[in-house]
């Protein structure tokens, strides 16, 4: 063979001398291998079934039976590379890695399918320098490193060799897959080249890593790389051994406990002491002492019998044990003794809450019935009522439930239903499911520990449903006094008596509660508070509470009445007192900080009880910052086309101003202000009624068919709906048609029909409070709401004048001067405007 290329690297003559006269570059057939790396000084048999490999073997057999074996790159095909120049020169990707080994065919056998079985022996390492010619399997190979019998590089190499030998010995102990011949050969050799080849062939690592180790030229660098690989593999083996040891230890411990437990059972049987039977007997006794119904007792005994037959550590035994624990924990016959002292109960209710007369009277009635029933020895037949407290947020519905429990002397449990959308939250899961539990009803009964607690279902109007079921439908059985004596939870699978429970539900609105559920409850409205009521609540309840909670309970701090009313008017806008409580707490915290800065409570000479502070109206902006709220959009002067309605929301009452303008057009009615369909229908009804009554009024607009009307309700970002704005819309349209402004300071509410009748409305108290808050002097109400007006507090009724009207004509007489009427009122026809309820003047907030 001729040497066609001369080496350019310095140091290469040393490699040539070590090769004992071999030429620097030689041509060999390329044998591409997939996921297999061959090393020198090793021998391996392989099957060659692909065309490129068969062609390379045939070519080698024609020559000197030597090949260049190189591993294919990932995704490379085992076919000859079609190029006659080097990969770098051709710009094409070579499918085989450059580094490989020159191998000799020691044995070969041609099989009937034209494939080969060959025995290959590695001779020395090399790398592809170039490809010989087009359509040829020949490559030109440049040797790598040294193939001499020993390396004479000095002490550093010797130290690395010893380290590698030690690490490989440890690897062989961990792996158990290294032959004794290979281990002995590694320990005896003094050549770093031979040692690295033997080790790299023996270790189990990825082909990419072996190729890297095959291609390193420097002996020291190659030893370091081999050492690093061995250390990494040894560390992985150590971690695996540690993990396996822990797992085996746990398994051995579990097995040991099981064997000891079985042995202990046999020993106890021999001694006549069966602890298993004692355990099951105790469990059965625990169920019996609860005095459950016969059905429950039979079910418990059946499950205990099944538990006896199971292994203690089996999963089903754990499920049955948990089930029986629930049976033993639930109250089946325990009842708390009800308080029969009406005076004490009334004192507790008045002590905790202001007003709420309807709710308090209903609770006192229930206590009276309980007392009479106990005298007749029929107390066990009394079923708990299902009460529903409905009112705006912050009016004390939830806390009233706690007071009811305290007044009755019963346990109190609460379940929040807000956002509950799964029926299993109420009825529970069947115990066959992993992690199954009873529903919230049974869980709360276990917590109550009695059969007759006060059970509060909070936010029942916030229930929702999805594919998992409808919890509102599941509550139908719970809240039906005729059915809840046999309430069945999916987990318990036996009936549970809820008939003695006093259920109280709370809601902000009844619109979202399904009618079948609403029909099972006794509705008690908790209306919003007026300004005077809020001031009393703040003075009697909120201020003392915040002073105690903020460390100023013994200090002499007082809030003036004008300060409390200013907080109510300008820092809160609600029907309840939750925001009021927060603002008072802010004031108290600022005062506490001031007291600490003045050294109160630190110096014994200045105890906190000596601190004094009177909170006046002038101090509020310093304590609370600028005012947050102003009155609603209300004009003090009379304006044509502007009237004022009253609306009810979940947060209380509010003013609903209506504005109307007219312009030439086609008789269209434009309605804006983020209004719902019901309000739009009310506007069309109002316009139709006025067109039908045009003969009774002096319209400045003669041809309404060629005039467009635009009705707008301000604050367009707030959705508005409901029929009670009918009379307000009619008054605004009539004012525009006649060019006359309604009487200023007058608000109104009522549903208008096509014939002019005014129908009753709801939320009367909240609407009246909104009118008072915004300085209205007079309110027009439907005649059918007269009884509702009579039930309001005296303070509310004396704060504003009220007129009751039956039809639109009566309302228009009070709103407009007589000049808008076309003809005088016929004799004998008299409106109901004279039946008005007047009391005091309205108090306009500052």
mmCIF file with all atom_site columns, C-alpha atoms in Angstrom, residues 19-167:
data_model
loop_
_atom_site.group_PDB
_atom_site.id
_atom_site.type_symbol
_atom_site.label_atom_id
_atom_site.label_alt_id
_atom_site.label_comp_id
_atom_site.label_asym_id
_atom_site.label_entity_id
_atom_site.label_seq_id
_atom_site.pdbx_PDB_ins_code
_atom_site.Cartn_x
_atom_site.Cartn_y
_atom_site.Cartn_z
_atom_site.occupancy
_atom_site.B_iso_or_equiv
_atom_site.pdbx_formal_charge
_atom_site.auth_seq_id
_atom_site.auth_comp_id
_atom_site.auth_asym_id
_atom_site.auth_atom_id
_atom_site.pdbx_PDB_model_num
ATOM 1   C CA . UNK A 1 19  ? 2.938   1.432   14.601 1.00 0.00 ? 19  UNK A CA 1
ATOM 2   C CA . UNK A 1 20  ? 6.088   -0.529  13.748 1.00 0.00 ? 20  UNK A CA 1
ATOM 3   C CA . UNK A 1 21  ? 6.406   0.658   10.206 1.00 0.00 ? 21  UNK A CA 1
ATOM 4   C CA . UNK A 1 22  ? 2.721   0.709   9.275  1.00 0.00 ? 22  UNK A CA 1
ATOM 5   C CA . UNK A 1 23  ? 1.810   3.430   6.788  1.00 0.00 ? 23  UNK A CA 1
ATOM 6   C CA . UNK A 1 24  ? 0.169   6.538   8.282  1.00 0.00 ? 24  UNK A CA 1
ATOM 7   C CA . UNK A 1 25  ? -2.935  6.330   6.040  1.00 0.00 ? 25  UNK A CA 1
ATOM 8   C CA . UNK A 1 26  ? -4.570  3.169   4.732  1.00 0.00 ? 26  UNK A CA 1
ATOM 9   C CA . UNK A 1 27  ? -7.648  2.342   2.656  1.00 0.00 ? 27  UNK A CA 1
ATOM 10  C CA . UNK A 1 28  ? -10.275 -0.044  4.104  1.00 0.00 ? 28  UNK A CA 1
ATOM 11  C CA . UNK A 1 29  ? -13.844 -1.036  3.256  1.00 0.00 ? 29  UNK A CA 1
ATOM 12  C CA . UNK A 1 30  ? -16.281 0.821   5.531  1.00 0.00 ? 30  UNK A CA 1
ATOM 13  C CA . UNK A 1 31  ? -18.441 -1.466  7.693  1.00 0.00 ? 31  UNK A CA 1
ATOM 14  C CA . UNK A 1 32  ? -21.271 0.701   9.102  1.00 0.00 ? 32  UNK A CA 1
ATOM 15  C CA . UNK A 1 33  ? -22.726 -0.602  12.364 1.00 0.00 ? 33  UNK A CA 1
ATOM 16  C CA . UNK A 1 34  ? -25.943 0.416   14.132 1.00 0.00 ? 34  UNK A CA 1
ATOM 17  C CA . UNK A 1 35  ? -25.756 0.987   17.939 1.00 0.00 ? 35  UNK A CA 1
ATOM 18  C CA . UNK A 1 36  ? -22.534 -1.056  18.120 1.00 0.00 ? 36  UNK A CA 1
ATOM 19  C CA . UNK A 1 37  ? -19.012 0.253   18.802 1.00 0.00 ? 37  UNK A CA 1
ATOM 20  C CA . UNK A 1 38  ? -16.003 -2.068  18.317 1.00 0.00 ? 38  UNK A CA 1
ATOM 21  C CA . UNK A 1 39  ? -12.753 -1.487  20.220 1.00 0.00 ? 39  UNK A CA 1
ATOM 22  C CA . UNK A 1 40  ? -9.197  -2.778  19.576 1.00 0.00 ? 40  UNK A CA 1
ATOM 23  C CA . UNK A 1 41  ? -7.970  -5.777  21.593 1.00 0.00 ? 41  UNK A CA 1
ATOM 24  C CA . UNK A 1 42  ? -11.483 -7.251  21.619 1.00 0.00 ? 42  UNK A CA 1
ATOM 25  C CA . UNK A 1 43  ? -13.190 -9.993  19.621 1.00 0.00 ? 43  UNK A CA 1
ATOM 26  C CA . UNK A 1 44  ? -16.913 -10.103 18.810 1.00 0.00 ? 44  UNK A CA 1
ATOM 27  C CA . UNK A 1 45  ? -19.205 -12.140 16.509 1.00 0.00 ? 45  UNK A CA 1
ATOM 28  C CA . UNK A 1 46  ? -21.858 -10.284 14.497 1.00 0.00 ? 46  UNK A CA 1
ATOM 29  C CA . UNK A 1 47  ? -24.408 -10.982 11.754 1.00 0.00 ? 47  UNK A CA 1
ATOM 30  C CA . UNK A 1 48  ? -24.268 -8.761  8.662  1.00 0.00 ? 48  UNK A CA 1
ATOM 31  C CA . UNK A 1 49  ? -27.561 -8.680  6.746  1.00 0.00 ? 49  UNK A CA 1
ATOM 32  C CA . UNK A 1 50  ? -27.606 -5.245  5.074  1.00 0.00 ? 50  UNK A CA 1
ATOM 33  C CA . UNK A 1 51  ? -26.248 -4.485  1.592  1.00 0.00 ? 51  UNK A CA 1
ATOM 34  C CA . UNK A 1 52  ? -23.543 -1.987  2.625  1.00 0.00 ? 52  UNK A CA 1
ATOM 35  C CA . UNK A 1 53  ? -22.148 -4.418  5.204  1.00 0.00 ? 53  UNK A CA 1
ATOM 36  C CA . UNK A 1 54  ? -22.212 -7.392  2.798  1.00 0.00 ? 54  UNK A CA 1
ATOM 37  C CA . UNK A 1 55  ? -20.427 -5.313  0.148  1.00 0.00 ? 55  UNK A CA 1
ATOM 38  C CA . UNK A 1 56  ? -17.768 -4.262  2.685  1.00 0.00 ? 56  UNK A CA 1
ATOM 39  C CA . UNK A 1 57  ? -17.148 -7.882  3.808  1.00 0.00 ? 57  UNK A CA 1
ATOM 40  C CA . UNK A 1 58  ? -16.895 -9.106  0.226  1.00 0.00 ? 58  UNK A CA 1
ATOM 41  C CA . UNK A 1 59  ? -14.413 -6.356  -0.560 1.00 0.00 ? 59  UNK A CA 1
ATOM 42  C CA . UNK A 1 60  ? -12.339 -7.179  2.560  1.00 0.00 ? 60  UNK A CA 1
ATOM 43  C CA . UNK A 1 61  ? -12.224 -10.860 1.685  1.00 0.00 ? 61  UNK A CA 1
ATOM 44  C CA . UNK A 1 62  ? -10.776 -9.955  -1.697 1.00 0.00 ? 62  UNK A CA 1
ATOM 45  C CA . UNK A 1 63  ? -8.085  -7.862  0.024  1.00 0.00 ? 63  UNK A CA 1
ATOM 46  C CA . UNK A 1 64  ? -6.388  -8.537  3.376  1.00 0.00 ? 64  UNK A CA 1
ATOM 47  C CA . UNK A 1 65  ? -9.570  -9.371  5.347  1.00 0.00 ? 65  UNK A CA 1
ATOM 48  C CA . UNK A 1 66  ? -9.509  -6.075  7.192  1.00 0.00 ? 66  UNK A CA 1
ATOM 49  C CA . UNK A 1 67  ? -12.329 -3.531  7.564  1.00 0.00 ? 67  UNK A CA 1
ATOM 50  C CA . UNK A 1 68  ? -12.941 -0.161  9.155  1.00 0.00 ? 68  UNK A CA 1
ATOM 51  C CA . UNK A 1 69  ? -15.899 -0.540  11.544 1.00 0.00 ? 69  UNK A CA 1
ATOM 52  C CA . UNK A 1 70  ? -17.694 2.707   12.440 1.00 0.00 ? 70  UNK A CA 1
ATOM 53  C CA . UNK A 1 71  ? -21.038 3.320   14.167 1.00 0.00 ? 71  UNK A CA 1
ATOM 54  C CA . UNK A 1 72  ? -23.813 4.958   12.161 1.00 0.00 ? 72  UNK A CA 1
ATOM 55  C CA . UNK A 1 73  ? -25.004 8.369   13.214 1.00 0.00 ? 73  UNK A CA 1
ATOM 56  C CA . UNK A 1 74  ? -28.553 8.665   14.526 1.00 0.00 ? 74  UNK A CA 1
ATOM 57  C CA . UNK A 1 75  ? -30.938 8.461   11.552 1.00 0.00 ? 75  UNK A CA 1
ATOM 58  C CA . UNK A 1 76  ? -28.154 7.316   9.156  1.00 0.00 ? 76  UNK A CA 1
ATOM 59  C CA . UNK A 1 77  ? -28.780 4.573   6.581  1.00 0.00 ? 77  UNK A CA 1
ATOM 60  C CA . UNK A 1 78  ? -26.473 1.549   6.268  1.00 0.00 ? 78  UNK A CA 1
ATOM 61  C CA . UNK A 1 79  ? -25.622 2.171   2.573  1.00 0.00 ? 79  UNK A CA 1
ATOM 62  C CA . UNK A 1 80  ? -22.389 3.383   0.934  1.00 0.00 ? 80  UNK A CA 1
ATOM 63  C CA . UNK A 1 81  ? -21.884 7.120   0.846  1.00 0.00 ? 81  UNK A CA 1
ATOM 64  C CA . UNK A 1 82  ? -22.040 8.338   -2.720 1.00 0.00 ? 82  UNK A CA 1
ATOM 65  C CA . UNK A 1 83  ? -19.079 10.685  -2.883 1.00 0.00 ? 83  UNK A CA 1
ATOM 66  C CA . UNK A 1 84  ? -15.508 10.565  -3.954 1.00 0.00 ? 84  UNK A CA 1
ATOM 67  C CA . UNK A 1 85  ? -14.232 13.338  -1.723 1.00 0.00 ? 85  UNK A CA 1
ATOM 68  C CA . UNK A 1 86  ? -14.175 14.021  1.962  1.00 0.00 ? 86  UNK A CA 1
ATOM 69  C CA . UNK A 1 87  ? -17.384 15.051  3.732  1.00 0.00 ? 87  UNK A CA 1
ATOM 70  C CA . UNK A 1 88  ? -15.961 18.472  4.454  1.00 0.00 ? 88  UNK A CA 1
ATOM 71  C CA . UNK A 1 89  ? -15.119 19.015  0.816  1.00 0.00 ? 89  UNK A CA 1
ATOM 72  C CA . UNK A 1 90  ? -18.389 17.650  -0.537 1.00 0.00 ? 90  UNK A CA 1
ATOM 73  C CA . UNK A 1 91  ? -20.593 19.476  1.902  1.00 0.00 ? 91  UNK A CA 1
ATOM 74  C CA . UNK A 1 92  ? -22.646 16.289  2.374  1.00 0.00 ? 92  UNK A CA 1
ATOM 75  C CA . UNK A 1 93  ? -23.334 14.650  5.744  1.00 0.00 ? 93  UNK A CA 1
ATOM 76  C CA . UNK A 1 94  ? -21.461 11.394  6.385  1.00 0.00 ? 94  UNK A CA 1
ATOM 77  C CA . UNK A 1 95  ? -23.884 8.833   7.925  1.00 0.00 ? 95  UNK A CA 1
ATOM 78  C CA . UNK A 1 96  ? -21.158 7.124   9.968  1.00 0.00 ? 96  UNK A CA 1
ATOM 79  C CA . UNK A 1 97  ? -19.180 8.677   12.813 1.00 0.00 ? 97  UNK A CA 1
ATOM 80  C CA . UNK A 1 98  ? -15.593 9.536   11.895 1.00 0.00 ? 98  UNK A CA 1
ATOM 81  C CA . UNK A 1 99  ? -14.035 7.562   14.772 1.00 0.00 ? 99  UNK A CA 1
ATOM 82  C CA . UNK A 1 100 ? -13.918 3.751   14.550 1.00 0.00 ? 100 UNK A CA 1
ATOM 83  C CA . UNK A 1 101 ? -11.680 0.701   14.703 1.00 0.00 ? 101 UNK A CA 1
ATOM 84  C CA . UNK A 1 102 ? -9.683  -1.231  12.109 1.00 0.00 ? 102 UNK A CA 1
ATOM 85  C CA . UNK A 1 103 ? -10.818 -4.853  12.544 1.00 0.00 ? 103 UNK A CA 1
ATOM 86  C CA . UNK A 1 104 ? -9.741  -8.172  11.062 1.00 0.00 ? 104 UNK A CA 1
ATOM 87  C CA . UNK A 1 105 ? -12.099 -10.917 9.923  1.00 0.00 ? 105 UNK A CA 1
ATOM 88  C CA . UNK A 1 106 ? -10.974 -13.939 11.937 1.00 0.00 ? 106 UNK A CA 1
ATOM 89  C CA . UNK A 1 107 ? -13.777 -16.217 10.794 1.00 0.00 ? 107 UNK A CA 1
ATOM 90  C CA . UNK A 1 108 ? -16.593 -15.858 8.315  1.00 0.00 ? 108 UNK A CA 1
ATOM 91  C CA . UNK A 1 109 ? -19.573 -17.918 7.207  1.00 0.00 ? 109 UNK A CA 1
ATOM 92  C CA . UNK A 1 110 ? -21.841 -17.130 4.287  1.00 0.00 ? 110 UNK A CA 1
ATOM 93  C CA . UNK A 1 111 ? -25.458 -18.030 4.986  1.00 0.00 ? 111 UNK A CA 1
ATOM 94  C CA . UNK A 1 112 ? -28.071 -19.205 2.410  1.00 0.00 ? 112 UNK A CA 1
ATOM 95  C CA . UNK A 1 113 ? -29.788 -15.778 2.351  1.00 0.00 ? 113 UNK A CA 1
ATOM 96  C CA . UNK A 1 114 ? -26.455 -14.226 1.222  1.00 0.00 ? 114 UNK A CA 1
ATOM 97  C CA . UNK A 1 115 ? -25.820 -12.658 4.667  1.00 0.00 ? 115 UNK A CA 1
ATOM 98  C CA . UNK A 1 116 ? -22.630 -13.181 6.694  1.00 0.00 ? 116 UNK A CA 1
ATOM 99  C CA . UNK A 1 117 ? -21.775 -14.339 10.182 1.00 0.00 ? 117 UNK A CA 1
ATOM 100 C CA . UNK A 1 118 ? -18.278 -13.044 10.955 1.00 0.00 ? 118 UNK A CA 1
ATOM 101 C CA . UNK A 1 119 ? -15.931 -12.986 13.922 1.00 0.00 ? 119 UNK A CA 1
ATOM 102 C CA . UNK A 1 120 ? -14.159 -9.614  14.138 1.00 0.00 ? 120 UNK A CA 1
ATOM 103 C CA . UNK A 1 121 ? -11.017 -8.742  16.107 1.00 0.00 ? 121 UNK A CA 1
ATOM 104 C CA . UNK A 1 122 ? -10.136 -5.102  16.745 1.00 0.00 ? 122 UNK A CA 1
ATOM 105 C CA . UNK A 1 123 ? -6.569  -4.040  15.850 1.00 0.00 ? 123 UNK A CA 1
ATOM 106 C CA . UNK A 1 124 ? -6.224  -0.300  16.334 1.00 0.00 ? 124 UNK A CA 1
ATOM 107 C CA . UNK A 1 125 ? -8.291  2.913   16.450 1.00 0.00 ? 125 UNK A CA 1
ATOM 108 C CA . UNK A 1 126 ? -8.679  5.239   13.522 1.00 0.00 ? 126 UNK A CA 1
ATOM 109 C CA . UNK A 1 127 ? -10.773 7.968   11.959 1.00 0.00 ? 127 UNK A CA 1
ATOM 110 C CA . UNK A 1 128 ? -12.083 8.584   8.458  1.00 0.00 ? 128 UNK A CA 1
ATOM 111 C CA . UNK A 1 129 ? -9.905  11.046  6.558  1.00 0.00 ? 129 UNK A CA 1
ATOM 112 C CA . UNK A 1 130 ? -11.732 10.820  3.219  1.00 0.00 ? 130 UNK A CA 1
ATOM 113 C CA . UNK A 1 131 ? -13.730 8.576   0.915  1.00 0.00 ? 131 UNK A CA 1
ATOM 114 C CA . UNK A 1 132 ? -11.745 6.896   -1.834 1.00 0.00 ? 132 UNK A CA 1
ATOM 115 C CA . UNK A 1 133 ? -14.014 6.995   -4.916 1.00 0.00 ? 133 UNK A CA 1
ATOM 116 C CA . UNK A 1 134 ? -17.628 7.296   -6.038 1.00 0.00 ? 134 UNK A CA 1
ATOM 117 C CA . UNK A 1 135 ? -19.854 4.223   -5.564 1.00 0.00 ? 135 UNK A CA 1
ATOM 118 C CA . UNK A 1 136 ? -17.109 2.525   -3.528 1.00 0.00 ? 136 UNK A CA 1
ATOM 119 C CA . UNK A 1 137 ? -17.240 1.272   0.067  1.00 0.00 ? 137 UNK A CA 1
ATOM 120 C CA . UNK A 1 138 ? -13.554 2.229   0.546  1.00 0.00 ? 138 UNK A CA 1
ATOM 121 C CA . UNK A 1 139 ? -12.475 4.931   3.016  1.00 0.00 ? 139 UNK A CA 1
ATOM 122 C CA . UNK A 1 140 ? -9.076  6.327   3.870  1.00 0.00 ? 140 UNK A CA 1
ATOM 123 C CA . UNK A 1 141 ? -8.308  5.898   7.577  1.00 0.00 ? 141 UNK A CA 1
ATOM 124 C CA . UNK A 1 142 ? -5.907  7.849   9.755  1.00 0.00 ? 142 UNK A CA 1
ATOM 125 C CA . UNK A 1 143 ? -4.708  6.037   12.923 1.00 0.00 ? 143 UNK A CA 1
ATOM 126 C CA . UNK A 1 144 ? -5.537  7.454   16.375 1.00 0.00 ? 144 UNK A CA 1
ATOM 127 C CA . UNK A 1 145 ? -3.219  7.205   19.397 1.00 0.00 ? 145 UNK A CA 1
ATOM 128 C CA . UNK A 1 146 ? -0.693  4.409   19.973 1.00 0.00 ? 146 UNK A CA 1
ATOM 129 C CA . UNK A 1 147 ? -0.954  0.643   19.534 1.00 0.00 ? 147 UNK A CA 1
ATOM 130 C CA . UNK A 1 148 ? 2.311   -0.242  21.269 1.00 0.00 ? 148 UNK A CA 1
ATOM 131 C CA . UNK A 1 149 ? 2.567   -2.703  24.108 1.00 0.00 ? 149 UNK A CA 1
ATOM 132 C CA . UNK A 1 150 ? 3.116   -0.110  26.775 1.00 0.00 ? 150 UNK A CA 1
ATOM 133 C CA . UNK A 1 151 ? 2.940   3.663   27.299 1.00 0.00 ? 151 UNK A CA 1
ATOM 134 C CA . UNK A 1 152 ? 5.921   5.414   28.818 1.00 0.00 ? 152 UNK A CA 1
ATOM 135 C CA . UNK A 1 153 ? 4.395   8.795   29.658 1.00 0.00 ? 153 UNK A CA 1
ATOM 136 C CA . UNK A 1 154 ? 5.455   8.950   33.317 1.00 0.00 ? 154 UNK A CA 1
ATOM 137 C CA . UNK A 1 155 ? 4.028   9.094   36.820 1.00 0.00 ? 155 UNK A CA 1
ATOM 138 C CA . UNK A 1 156 ? 0.788   10.907  35.899 1.00 0.00 ? 156 UNK A CA 1
ATOM 139 C CA . UNK A 1 157 ? -0.240  8.135   33.504 1.00 0.00 ? 157 UNK A CA 1
ATOM 140 C CA . UNK A 1 158 ? 0.618   5.461   36.077 1.00 0.00 ? 158 UNK A CA 1
ATOM 141 C CA . UNK A 1 159 ? -1.490  7.206   38.705 1.00 0.00 ? 159 UNK A CA 1
ATOM 142 C CA . UNK A 1 160 ? -4.437  7.451   36.315 1.00 0.00 ? 160 UNK A CA 1
ATOM 143 C CA . UNK A 1 161 ? -4.041  3.768   35.374 1.00 0.00 ? 161 UNK A CA 1
ATOM 144 C CA . UNK A 1 162 ? -4.252  2.708   39.027 1.00 0.00 ? 162 UNK A CA 1
ATOM 145 C CA . UNK A 1 163 ? -7.269  4.924   39.633 1.00 0.00 ? 163 UNK A CA 1
ATOM 146 C CA . UNK A 1 164 ? -9.020  3.493   36.581 1.00 0.00 ? 164 UNK A CA 1
ATOM 147 C CA . UNK A 1 165 ? -8.217  -0.072  37.649 1.00 0.00 ? 165 UNK A CA 1
ATOM 148 C CA . UNK A 1 166 ? -9.625  0.550   41.139 1.00 0.00 ? 166 UNK A CA 1
ATOM 149 C CA . UNK A 1 167 ? -12.777 2.187   39.784 1.00 0.00 ? 167 UNK A CA 1
#
